[in-house]
Each structure stands twice: as C-alpha cells, then as structure tokens.
PDB file of C-alpha atoms in Angstrom:
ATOM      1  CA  UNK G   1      46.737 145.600  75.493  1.00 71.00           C
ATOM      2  CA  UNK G   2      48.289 143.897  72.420  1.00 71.00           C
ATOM      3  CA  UNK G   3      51.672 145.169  73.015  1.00 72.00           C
ATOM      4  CA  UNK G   4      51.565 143.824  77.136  1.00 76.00           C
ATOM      5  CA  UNK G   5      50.586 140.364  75.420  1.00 78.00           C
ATOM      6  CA  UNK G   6      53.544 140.560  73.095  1.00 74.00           C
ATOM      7  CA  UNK G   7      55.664 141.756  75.848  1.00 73.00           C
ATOM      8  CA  UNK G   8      54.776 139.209  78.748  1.00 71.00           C
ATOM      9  CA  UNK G   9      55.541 136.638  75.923  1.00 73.00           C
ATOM     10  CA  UNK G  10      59.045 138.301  74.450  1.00 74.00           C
ATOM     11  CA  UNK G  11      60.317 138.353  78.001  1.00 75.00           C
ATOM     12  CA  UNK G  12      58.625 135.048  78.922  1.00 79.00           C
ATOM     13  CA  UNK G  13      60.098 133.332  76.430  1.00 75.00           C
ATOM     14  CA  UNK G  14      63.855 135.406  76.751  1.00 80.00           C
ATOM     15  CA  UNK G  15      63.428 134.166  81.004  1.00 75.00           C
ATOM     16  CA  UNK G  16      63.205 130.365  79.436  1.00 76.00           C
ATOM     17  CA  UNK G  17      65.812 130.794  76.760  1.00 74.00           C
ATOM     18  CA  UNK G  18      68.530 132.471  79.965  1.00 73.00           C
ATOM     19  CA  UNK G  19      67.117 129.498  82.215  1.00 76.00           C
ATOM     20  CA  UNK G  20      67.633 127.125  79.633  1.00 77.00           C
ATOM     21  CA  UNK G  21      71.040 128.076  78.514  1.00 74.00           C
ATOM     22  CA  UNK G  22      72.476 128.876  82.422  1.00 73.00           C
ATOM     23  CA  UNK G  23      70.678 125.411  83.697  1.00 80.00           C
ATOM     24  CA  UNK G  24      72.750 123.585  80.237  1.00 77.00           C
ATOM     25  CA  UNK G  25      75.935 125.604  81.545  1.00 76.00           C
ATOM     26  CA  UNK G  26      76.031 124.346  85.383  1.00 79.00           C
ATOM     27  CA  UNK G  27      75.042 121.056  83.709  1.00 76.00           C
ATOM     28  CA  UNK G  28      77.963 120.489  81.203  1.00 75.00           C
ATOM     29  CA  UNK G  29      80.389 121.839  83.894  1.00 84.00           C
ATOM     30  CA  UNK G  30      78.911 118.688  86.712  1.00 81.00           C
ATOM     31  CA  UNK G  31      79.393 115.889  83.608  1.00 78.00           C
ATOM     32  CA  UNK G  32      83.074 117.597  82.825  1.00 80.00           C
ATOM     33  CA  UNK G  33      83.840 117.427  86.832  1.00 81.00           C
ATOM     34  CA  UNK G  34      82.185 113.694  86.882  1.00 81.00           C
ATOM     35  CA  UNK G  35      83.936 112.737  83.853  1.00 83.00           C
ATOM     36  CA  UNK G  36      87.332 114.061  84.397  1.00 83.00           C
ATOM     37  CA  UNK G  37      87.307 112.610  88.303  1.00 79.00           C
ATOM     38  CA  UNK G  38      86.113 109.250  86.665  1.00 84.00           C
ATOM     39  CA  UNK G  39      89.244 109.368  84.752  1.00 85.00           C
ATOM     40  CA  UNK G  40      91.031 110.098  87.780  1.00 80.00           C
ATOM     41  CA  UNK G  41      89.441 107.186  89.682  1.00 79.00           C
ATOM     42  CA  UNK G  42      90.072 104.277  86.896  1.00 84.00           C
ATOM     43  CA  UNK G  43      93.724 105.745  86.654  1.00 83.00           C
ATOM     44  CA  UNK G  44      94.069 105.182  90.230  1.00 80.00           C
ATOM     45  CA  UNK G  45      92.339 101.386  89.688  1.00 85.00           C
ATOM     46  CA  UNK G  46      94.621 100.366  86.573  1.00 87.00           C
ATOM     47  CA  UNK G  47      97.944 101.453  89.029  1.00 82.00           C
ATOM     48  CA  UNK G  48      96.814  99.259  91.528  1.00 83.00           C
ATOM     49  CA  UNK G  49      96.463  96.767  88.756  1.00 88.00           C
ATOM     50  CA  UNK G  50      99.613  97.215  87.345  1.00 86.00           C
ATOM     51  CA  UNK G  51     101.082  96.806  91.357  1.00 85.00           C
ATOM     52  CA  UNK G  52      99.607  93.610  91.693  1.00 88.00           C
ATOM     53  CA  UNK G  53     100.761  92.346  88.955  1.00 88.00           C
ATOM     54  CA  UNK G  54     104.127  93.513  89.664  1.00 84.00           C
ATOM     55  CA  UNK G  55     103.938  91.954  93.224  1.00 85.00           C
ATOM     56  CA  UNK G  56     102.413  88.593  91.980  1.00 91.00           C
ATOM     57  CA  UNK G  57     105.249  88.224  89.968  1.00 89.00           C
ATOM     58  CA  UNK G  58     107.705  88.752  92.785  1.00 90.00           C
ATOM     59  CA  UNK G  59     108.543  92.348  92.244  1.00 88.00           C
ATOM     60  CA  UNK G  60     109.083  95.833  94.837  1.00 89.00           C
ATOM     61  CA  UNK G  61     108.586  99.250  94.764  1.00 90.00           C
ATOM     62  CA  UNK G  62     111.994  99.031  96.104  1.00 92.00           C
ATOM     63  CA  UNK G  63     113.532  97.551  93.440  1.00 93.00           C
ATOM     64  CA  UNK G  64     112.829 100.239  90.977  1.00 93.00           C
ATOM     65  CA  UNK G  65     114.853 102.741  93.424  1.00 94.00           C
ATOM     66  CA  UNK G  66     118.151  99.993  94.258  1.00 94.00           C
ATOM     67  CA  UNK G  67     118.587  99.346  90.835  1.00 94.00           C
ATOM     68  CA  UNK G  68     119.208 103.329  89.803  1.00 94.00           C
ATOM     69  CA  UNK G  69     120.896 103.635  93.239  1.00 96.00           C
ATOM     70  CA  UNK G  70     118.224 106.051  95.021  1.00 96.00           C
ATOM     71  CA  UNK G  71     118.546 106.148  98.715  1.00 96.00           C
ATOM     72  CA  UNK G  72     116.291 108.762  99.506  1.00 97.00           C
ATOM     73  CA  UNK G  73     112.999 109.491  98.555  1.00 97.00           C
ATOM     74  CA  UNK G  74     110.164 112.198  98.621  1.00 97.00           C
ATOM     75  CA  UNK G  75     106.519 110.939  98.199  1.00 97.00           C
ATOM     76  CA  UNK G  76     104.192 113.626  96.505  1.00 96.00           C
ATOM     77  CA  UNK G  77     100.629 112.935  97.324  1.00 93.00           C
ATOM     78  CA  UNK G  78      98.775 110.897 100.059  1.00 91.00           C
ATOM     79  CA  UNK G  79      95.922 109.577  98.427  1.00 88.00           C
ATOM     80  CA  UNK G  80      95.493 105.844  98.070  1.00 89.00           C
ATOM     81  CA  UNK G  81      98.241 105.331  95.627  1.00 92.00           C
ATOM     82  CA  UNK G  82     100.813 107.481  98.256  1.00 93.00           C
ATOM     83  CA  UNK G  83      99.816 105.742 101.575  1.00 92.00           C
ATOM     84  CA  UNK G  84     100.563 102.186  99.960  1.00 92.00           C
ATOM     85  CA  UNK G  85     104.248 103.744  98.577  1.00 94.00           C
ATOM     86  CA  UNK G  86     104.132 104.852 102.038  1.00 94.00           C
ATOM     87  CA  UNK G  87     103.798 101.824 103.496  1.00 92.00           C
ATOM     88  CA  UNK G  88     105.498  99.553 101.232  1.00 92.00           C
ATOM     89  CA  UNK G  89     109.183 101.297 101.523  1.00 94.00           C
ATOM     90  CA  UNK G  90     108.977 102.002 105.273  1.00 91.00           C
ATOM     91  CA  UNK G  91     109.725  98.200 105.323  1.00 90.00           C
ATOM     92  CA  UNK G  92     113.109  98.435 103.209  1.00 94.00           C
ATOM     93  CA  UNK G  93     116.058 100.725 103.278  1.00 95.00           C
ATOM     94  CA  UNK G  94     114.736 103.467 101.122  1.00 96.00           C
ATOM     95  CA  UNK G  95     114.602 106.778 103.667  1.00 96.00           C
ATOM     96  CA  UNK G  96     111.278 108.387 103.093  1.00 96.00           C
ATOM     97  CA  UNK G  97     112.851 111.905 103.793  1.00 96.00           C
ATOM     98  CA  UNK G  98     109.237 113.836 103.692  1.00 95.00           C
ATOM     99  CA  UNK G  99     105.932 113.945 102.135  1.00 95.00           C
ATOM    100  CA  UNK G 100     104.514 116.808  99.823  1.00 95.00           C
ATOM    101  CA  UNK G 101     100.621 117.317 100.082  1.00 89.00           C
ATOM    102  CA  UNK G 102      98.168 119.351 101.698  1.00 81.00           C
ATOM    103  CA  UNK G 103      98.277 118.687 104.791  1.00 77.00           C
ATOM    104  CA  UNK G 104     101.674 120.228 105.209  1.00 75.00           C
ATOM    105  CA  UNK G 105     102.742 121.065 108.648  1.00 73.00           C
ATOM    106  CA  UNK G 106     101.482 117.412 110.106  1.00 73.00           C
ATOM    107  CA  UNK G 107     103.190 114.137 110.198  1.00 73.00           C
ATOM    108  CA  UNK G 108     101.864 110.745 108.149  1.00 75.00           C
ATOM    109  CA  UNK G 109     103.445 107.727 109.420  1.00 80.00           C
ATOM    110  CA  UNK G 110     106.368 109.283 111.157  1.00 86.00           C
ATOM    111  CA  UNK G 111     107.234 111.005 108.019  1.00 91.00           C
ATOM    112  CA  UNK G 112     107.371 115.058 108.024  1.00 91.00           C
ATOM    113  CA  UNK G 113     104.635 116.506 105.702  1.00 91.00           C
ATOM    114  CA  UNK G 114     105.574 120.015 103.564  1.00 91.00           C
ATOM    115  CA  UNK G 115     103.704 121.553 101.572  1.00 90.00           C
ATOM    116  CA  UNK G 116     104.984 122.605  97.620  1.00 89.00           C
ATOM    117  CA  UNK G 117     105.696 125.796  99.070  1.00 89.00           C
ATOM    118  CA  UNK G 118     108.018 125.187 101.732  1.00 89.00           C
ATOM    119  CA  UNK G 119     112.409 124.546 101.118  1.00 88.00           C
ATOM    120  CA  UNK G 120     112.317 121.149  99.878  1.00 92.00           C
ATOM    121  CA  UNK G 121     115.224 119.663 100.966  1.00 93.00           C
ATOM    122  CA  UNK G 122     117.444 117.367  97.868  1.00 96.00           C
ATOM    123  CA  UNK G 123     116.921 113.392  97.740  1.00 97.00           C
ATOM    124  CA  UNK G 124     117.433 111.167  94.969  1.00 97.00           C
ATOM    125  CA  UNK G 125     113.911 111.105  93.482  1.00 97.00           C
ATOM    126  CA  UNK G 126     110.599 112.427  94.359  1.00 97.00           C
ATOM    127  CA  UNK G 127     108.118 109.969  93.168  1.00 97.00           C
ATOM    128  CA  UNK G 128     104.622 111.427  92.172  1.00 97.00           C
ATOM    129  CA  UNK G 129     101.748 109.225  93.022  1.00 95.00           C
ATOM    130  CA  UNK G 130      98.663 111.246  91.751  1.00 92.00           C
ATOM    131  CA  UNK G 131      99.946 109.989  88.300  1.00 88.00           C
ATOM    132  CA  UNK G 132      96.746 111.211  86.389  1.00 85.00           C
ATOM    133  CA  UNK G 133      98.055 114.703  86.692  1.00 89.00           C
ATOM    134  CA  UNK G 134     101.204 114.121  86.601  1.00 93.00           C
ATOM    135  CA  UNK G 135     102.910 116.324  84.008  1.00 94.00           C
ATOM    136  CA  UNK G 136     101.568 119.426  86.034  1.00 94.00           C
ATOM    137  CA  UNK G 137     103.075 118.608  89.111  1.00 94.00           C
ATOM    138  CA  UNK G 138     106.275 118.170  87.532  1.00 96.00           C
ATOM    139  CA  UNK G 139     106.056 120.878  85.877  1.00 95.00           C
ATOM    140  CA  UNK G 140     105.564 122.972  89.567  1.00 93.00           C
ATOM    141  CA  UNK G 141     108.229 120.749  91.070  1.00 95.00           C
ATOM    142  CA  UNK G 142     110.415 121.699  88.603  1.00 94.00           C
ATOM    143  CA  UNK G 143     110.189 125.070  90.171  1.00 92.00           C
ATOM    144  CA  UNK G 144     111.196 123.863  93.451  1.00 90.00           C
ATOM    145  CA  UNK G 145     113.802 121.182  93.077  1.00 93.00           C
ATOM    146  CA  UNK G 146     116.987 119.899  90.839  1.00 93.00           C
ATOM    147  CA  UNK G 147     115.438 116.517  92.391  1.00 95.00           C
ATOM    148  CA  UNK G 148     114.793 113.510  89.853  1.00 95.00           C
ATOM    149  CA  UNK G 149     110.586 113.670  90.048  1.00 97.00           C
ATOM    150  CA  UNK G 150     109.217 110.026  88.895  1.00 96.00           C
ATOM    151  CA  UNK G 151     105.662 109.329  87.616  1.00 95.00           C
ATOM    152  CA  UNK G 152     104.609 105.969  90.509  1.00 94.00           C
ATOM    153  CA  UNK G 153     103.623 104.392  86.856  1.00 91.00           C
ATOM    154  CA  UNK G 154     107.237 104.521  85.931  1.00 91.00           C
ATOM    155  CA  UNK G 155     108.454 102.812  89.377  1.00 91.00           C
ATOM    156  CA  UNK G 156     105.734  99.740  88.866  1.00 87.00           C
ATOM    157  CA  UNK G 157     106.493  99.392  85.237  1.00 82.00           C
ATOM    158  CA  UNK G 158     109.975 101.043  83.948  1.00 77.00           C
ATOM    159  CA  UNK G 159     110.809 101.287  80.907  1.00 69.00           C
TER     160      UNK G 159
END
C-alpha cells in the first residue's frame, strides 16, 4: 500500500513537473511571436514617421529614384508600407514593372504580381518595403536577380 502512495505521488508530481515545463514552453514561444511581431509593427509605425516627415518637408519617394537615375522599379511586399510605394509612384514616371509577394499570379493596382520564385525580369532597383526583415530578403533576392535591391528606409532617408 505504501509503495502505490509513493507511486501515485512520484508520477503525480512528474505529470505537474511535464505540464509545467510544456505549458512554460508554448508560453515563451506566444511572448517571442508577440514580441518579435511588435517589433515588426513599431518598425512599420517609425517608416511612416520617417515618410511624413519627408513629405512635410516637401520631399518624394520619387526623388530618391531620379536622382540615381532609376526608371524602373520592382516593389517587394504589399503590406501597408508597399501599397503606399504603390500608390505614391503610380503618380510619377517611375514604371512599377511588377510586384513580388504572395499573392503571385494576381494583379495589385494594374501592376503584375510574381512570386520570389518565378523569372524576375531586370529593372533598376527593387525596393523592399517589409524593411524589418530586410537583410533576409536580400539575401534570397540575391539569388534571383543582378537587380539593385533597396531597403524603403534607405529611399525615405538616404544616406
């Protein structure tokens, strides 16, 4: 009888320690994911900062792209950041040859979509909008392309 007793406790307490340490697991992963997509999210606030400030003061996305002479442009990305590029050079003489994201296959705006994958065609820059993770899609577009590929954070502020 003894030995059940000590038994129903050994694995009692060995079910709490597994629940305890598997329940700690999923939770650190959720506060990583939350964290690292709260990054994401005030990186995407302080570029809209940053291209307000550069509007207020009388500046274009376009200007960034005249003064190194690019004609033609790829847009990587259609989040928030990549529908307002979108939008901002379909109203000056930059060509918006084709958009890289997802949702390859479709058309945004009049503007062919492809996916990483697919024969991306040369233009003078392909500007990256998801600039948090930045680095790694150059990195993959390197792969792909002898294309210039610019960080949006470089267009609104150059160096």
């Amino acid at each position: 009888m003894a030995g059940m007793i000590v038994a129903a406790v050994a694995l009692t307490v060995t079910g709490m320690a597994l629940g305890i340490f598997f329940t700690g697991k999923i939770l650190l992963e959720k506060v990583l994911y939350y964290r690292e997509l709260s990054e994401k999210h005030l990186n995407i606030m302080e570029m809209f900062k940053k291209w307000l400030i550069m509007l207020e003061s009388g500046g274009t996305a376009a200007d960034y792209f005249h003064e190194r002479k690019f004609r033609t442009v790829a847009i990587y990305g259609m989040g928030y950041l990549g529908e307002r590029l979108l939008e901002e050079l379909r109203t000056t003489d930059i060509q918006i040859k084709y958009i890289i994201d997802k949702k390859a296959g479709s058309i945004f705006g009049g503007v062919p979509v492809r996916a990483l994958t697919d024969n991306l065609e040369p233009v003078d820059a392909i500007i990256v909008t998801p600039v948090y993770y930045f680095y790694s899609v150059k990195r993959e577009l390197k792969k792909r392309t002898d294309s210039s590929i610019i960080s949006l954070e470089e267009v609104l502020f150059p160096q």
